[in-house]
Amino acid sequence: MPSVAEPVTIPKPDIKKRTESDDALAPTFYVVCWNDPINLMSFVTHVFMKIFGWNKQKAEKHMMEVHEQGKSVLVREGAEKAEFYVHQLHNYKLHATMEPAE
Amino acid sequence: MKLLKQDENQQQFELMDGEANVLLAILNSYPLTKLKPVKMSKGCLGAEAMDREFLLNESLKTHRNELKKVAVKLAKENLGRSNEAWLLTLNPDHKEILLQILNDVRTGIWKEMGEPEDIHLKPDSPRKQQQWTIMNLAGYFEEYLVSLT
């Protein structure tokens, strides 16, 4: 009598669904604007308002940080959006970079 | 340069002969300086970050070419003589582009001058003096336009 093999249970593949918490673990970047002696303070304020949609008070606060402390962290974003903002700031010739947020 | 009238769709400025001639010269000779590569990050660069930096610099070249086209168009279509006065008419998009052009001229010249810390100090060499003058004239228009936003 042939022996009947016991059914083998194949373990389910460990497929993780993409969740919001995974997105939260994706690397984020600070968009930083650096001071220079050439860009006018009023122009920098204008650019922040234009690009980030900030009101004048918030834009001036960040502009003053750039002016007095040498830099200001403008936003913390995922890679794609941070890159977009850096491009926009450079289109206006502001000195901006994206730095990994730890 | 003074604001003559404005509504939500456009602003109209009156310029003196000298102002109009300078603005026309800036627009028609834009970009005036060579584009220098920029950094995407102050930190160390991995392969991905280097790709981003390459894309940024390519994008800036493309953007400058677009600005150049608009600069010529602005000089031709938006700045003209009407009776006794020079009139500059700008919608909000044109104004943003003009601001980018003017600031590109300012920062480009500043970089070519060696990025001096004191931008008010007149340089020694005649060539740099000429650049310095254009830099300040571009700043004159830029400051006035920003003050009206």
mmCIF file of C-alpha atoms in Angstrom, chain A residues 29 34-40 42-44 46-47 50 56 79-80 82-84 86-88 90-100, chain B residues 35 38-43 48 52 55-56 59-60 63-64 67 96 99-100 103-104 106-107 110 115-117 119 135 139 142-143 146 149:
data_model
loop_
_atom_site.group_PDB
_atom_site.id
_atom_site.type_symbol
_atom_site.label_atom_id
_atom_site.label_comp_id
_atom_site.label_asym_id
_atom_site.label_seq_id
_atom_site.Cartn_x
_atom_site.Cartn_y
_atom_site.Cartn_z
ATOM 1 C CA PHE A 29 15.696 65.613 4.288
ATOM 2 C CA TRP A 34 22.374 79.404 3.517
ATOM 3 C CA ASN A 35 23.406 83.000 3.968
ATOM 4 C CA ASP A 36 25.301 84.995 1.371
ATOM 5 C CA PRO A 37 26.026 88.705 1.099
ATOM 6 C CA ILE A 38 24.393 89.164 -2.286
ATOM 7 C CA ASN A 39 20.722 88.239 -1.992
ATOM 8 C CA LEU A 40 18.551 91.093 -0.764
ATOM 9 C CA SER A 42 13.399 91.552 0.937
ATOM 10 C CA PHE A 43 14.011 89.271 -2.040
ATOM 11 C CA VAL A 44 14.674 86.239 0.165
ATOM 12 C CA HIS A 46 9.581 87.214 -1.211
ATOM 13 C CA VAL A 47 10.964 83.912 -2.489
ATOM 14 C CA LYS A 50 6.266 82.420 -3.176
ATOM 15 C CA LYS A 56 5.156 87.418 5.440
ATOM 16 C CA ALA A 79 13.553 63.081 -0.977
ATOM 17 C CA GLU A 80 11.390 63.988 -3.937
ATOM 18 C CA ALA A 82 12.948 68.231 -0.805
ATOM 19 C CA GLU A 83 14.626 68.019 -4.205
ATOM 20 C CA PHE A 84 11.770 69.966 -5.756
ATOM 21 C CA VAL A 86 15.903 72.957 -3.709
ATOM 22 C CA HIS A 87 15.351 73.315 -7.470
ATOM 23 C CA GLN A 88 12.813 76.070 -6.918
ATOM 24 C CA HIS A 90 18.001 77.712 -6.994
ATOM 25 C CA ASN A 91 15.816 79.037 -9.789
ATOM 26 C CA TYR A 92 15.722 82.236 -7.742
ATOM 27 C CA LYS A 93 19.479 81.908 -7.067
ATOM 28 C CA LEU A 94 19.179 81.295 -3.367
ATOM 29 C CA HIS A 95 21.845 79.030 -1.908
ATOM 30 C CA ALA A 96 19.877 75.977 -0.805
ATOM 31 C CA THR A 97 20.764 72.356 -0.107
ATOM 32 C CA MET A 98 19.042 69.201 1.110
ATOM 33 C CA GLU A 99 20.617 67.457 4.073
ATOM 34 C CA PRO A 100 19.682 64.034 5.458
ATOM 35 C CA LEU B 35 26.462 79.367 -15.104
ATOM 36 C CA VAL B 38 25.979 74.276 -7.605
ATOM 37 C CA LYS B 39 25.981 71.748 -4.784
ATOM 38 C CA MET B 40 22.895 69.819 -3.801
ATOM 39 C CA SER B 41 24.175 69.027 -0.333
ATOM 40 C CA LYS B 42 26.858 70.147 2.094
ATOM 41 C CA GLY B 43 27.283 66.601 3.347
ATOM 42 C CA GLU B 48 22.017 58.911 -5.448
ATOM 43 C CA ARG B 52 20.421 64.599 -7.803
ATOM 44 C CA LEU B 55 19.899 66.782 -12.371
ATOM 45 C CA LEU B 56 19.830 70.067 -10.474
ATOM 46 C CA SER B 59 17.672 71.756 -14.692
ATOM 47 C CA LEU B 60 19.300 75.117 -13.982
ATOM 48 C CA HIS B 63 15.729 77.092 -16.717
ATOM 49 C CA ARG B 64 18.252 79.719 -17.768
ATOM 50 C CA LEU B 67 14.570 82.790 -18.886
ATOM 51 C CA GLU B 96 8.422 86.665 -11.115
ATOM 52 C CA LEU B 99 12.872 89.054 -10.660
ATOM 53 C CA GLN B 100 14.625 85.763 -11.425
ATOM 54 C CA ASN B 103 18.743 88.226 -9.448
ATOM 55 C CA ASP B 104 20.537 85.848 -11.791
ATOM 56 C CA ARG B 106 23.268 90.117 -9.706
ATOM 57 C CA THR B 107 24.398 86.795 -8.264
ATOM 58 C CA TRP B 110 28.944 88.599 -7.799
ATOM 59 C CA GLU B 115 32.079 86.437 -4.267
ATOM 60 C CA PRO B 116 33.272 89.482 -2.301
ATOM 61 C CA GLU B 117 31.923 89.755 1.233
ATOM 62 C CA ILE B 119 29.298 94.054 -2.133
ATOM 63 C CA MET B 135 25.077 94.288 -10.595
ATOM 64 C CA GLY B 139 19.571 95.354 -7.794
ATOM 65 C CA GLU B 142 14.881 94.135 -8.207
ATOM 66 C CA GLU B 143 14.508 96.010 -4.934
ATOM 67 C CA VAL B 146 10.028 93.308 -4.598
ATOM 68 C CA THR B 149 4.744 92.577 -3.955
#
